[in-house]
CSV table of C-alpha atoms in Angstrom, one decimal:
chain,number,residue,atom,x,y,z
A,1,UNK,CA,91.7,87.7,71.6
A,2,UNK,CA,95.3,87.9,70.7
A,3,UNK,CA,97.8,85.0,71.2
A,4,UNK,CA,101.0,86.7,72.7
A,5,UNK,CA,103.4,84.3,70.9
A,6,UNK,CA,102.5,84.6,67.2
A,7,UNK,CA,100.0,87.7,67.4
A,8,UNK,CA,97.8,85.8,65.6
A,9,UNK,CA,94.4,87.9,66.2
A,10,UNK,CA,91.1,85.9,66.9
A,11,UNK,CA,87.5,87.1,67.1
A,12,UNK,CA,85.7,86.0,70.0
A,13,UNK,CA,81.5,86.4,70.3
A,14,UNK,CA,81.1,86.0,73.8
A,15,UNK,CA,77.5,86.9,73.5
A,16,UNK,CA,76.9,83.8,72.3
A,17,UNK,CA,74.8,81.9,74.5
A,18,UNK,CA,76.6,78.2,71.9
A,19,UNK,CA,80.1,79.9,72.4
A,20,UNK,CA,79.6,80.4,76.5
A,21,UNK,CA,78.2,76.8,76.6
A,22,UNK,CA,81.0,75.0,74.3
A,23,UNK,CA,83.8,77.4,75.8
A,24,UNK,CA,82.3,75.9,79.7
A,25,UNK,CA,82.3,71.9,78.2
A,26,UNK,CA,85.9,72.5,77.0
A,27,UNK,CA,87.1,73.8,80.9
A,28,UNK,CA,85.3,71.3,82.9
A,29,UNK,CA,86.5,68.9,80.8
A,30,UNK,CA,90.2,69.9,80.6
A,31,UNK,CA,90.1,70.3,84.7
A,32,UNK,CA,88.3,66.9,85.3
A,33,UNK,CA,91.1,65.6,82.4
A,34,UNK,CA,94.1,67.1,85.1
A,35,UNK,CA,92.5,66.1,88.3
A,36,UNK,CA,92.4,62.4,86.5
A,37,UNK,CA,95.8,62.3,85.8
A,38,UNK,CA,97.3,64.6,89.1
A,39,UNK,CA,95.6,61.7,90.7
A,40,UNK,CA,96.8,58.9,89.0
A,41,UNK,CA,100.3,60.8,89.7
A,42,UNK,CA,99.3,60.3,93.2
A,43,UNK,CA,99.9,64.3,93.6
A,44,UNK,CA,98.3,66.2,96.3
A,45,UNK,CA,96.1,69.4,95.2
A,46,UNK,CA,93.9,72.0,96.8
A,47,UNK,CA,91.7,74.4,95.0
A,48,UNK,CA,92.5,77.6,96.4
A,49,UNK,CA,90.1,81.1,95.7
A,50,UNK,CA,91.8,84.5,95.5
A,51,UNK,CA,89.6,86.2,96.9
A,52,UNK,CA,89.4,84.1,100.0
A,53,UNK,CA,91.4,83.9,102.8
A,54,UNK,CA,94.1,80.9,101.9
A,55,UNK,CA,95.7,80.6,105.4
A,56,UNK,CA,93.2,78.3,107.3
A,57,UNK,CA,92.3,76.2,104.3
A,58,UNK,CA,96.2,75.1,103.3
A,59,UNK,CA,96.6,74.4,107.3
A,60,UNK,CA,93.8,72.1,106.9
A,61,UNK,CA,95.4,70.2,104.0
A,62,UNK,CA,98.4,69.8,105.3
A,63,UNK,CA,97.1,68.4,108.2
A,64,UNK,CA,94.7,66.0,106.4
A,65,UNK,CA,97.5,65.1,104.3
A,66,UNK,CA,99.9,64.4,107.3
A,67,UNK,CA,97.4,62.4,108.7
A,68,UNK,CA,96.8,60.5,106.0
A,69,UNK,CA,100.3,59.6,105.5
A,70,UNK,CA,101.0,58.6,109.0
A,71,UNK,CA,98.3,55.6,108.1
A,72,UNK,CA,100.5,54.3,105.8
């Protein structure tokens, strides 16, 4: 890998069955770390896949989120 800032050049073994399990600790960790604090924000999020339609799942969160604000 090569960081595009400082070109600084990196050599990464992704063969390794240790490297593949520290590399998926370090991203389920760093997205349960943003959900924590998008929530404590209070910020509305939706997980979105890009290679699924996007159309009827944002209509659904905006409606659940409307909802949920007329409550209030």
């Amino acid at each position: 890998l090569q960081d595009a800032e400082s070109g600084r050049s990196v050599w990464v073994d992704t063969a390794s069955g240790d490297w593949r399990r520290s590399f998926t600790v370090q991203v389920h960790t760093h997205e349960a770390n943003k959900v924590a604090i998008l929530r404590r924000a209070g910020v509305d999020r939706i997980a979105l896949n890009t290679h699924e339609d996007y159309v009827e799942p944002l209509a659904l969160f905006f409606r659940t989120r409307e909802r949920r604000r007329r409550r209030r």
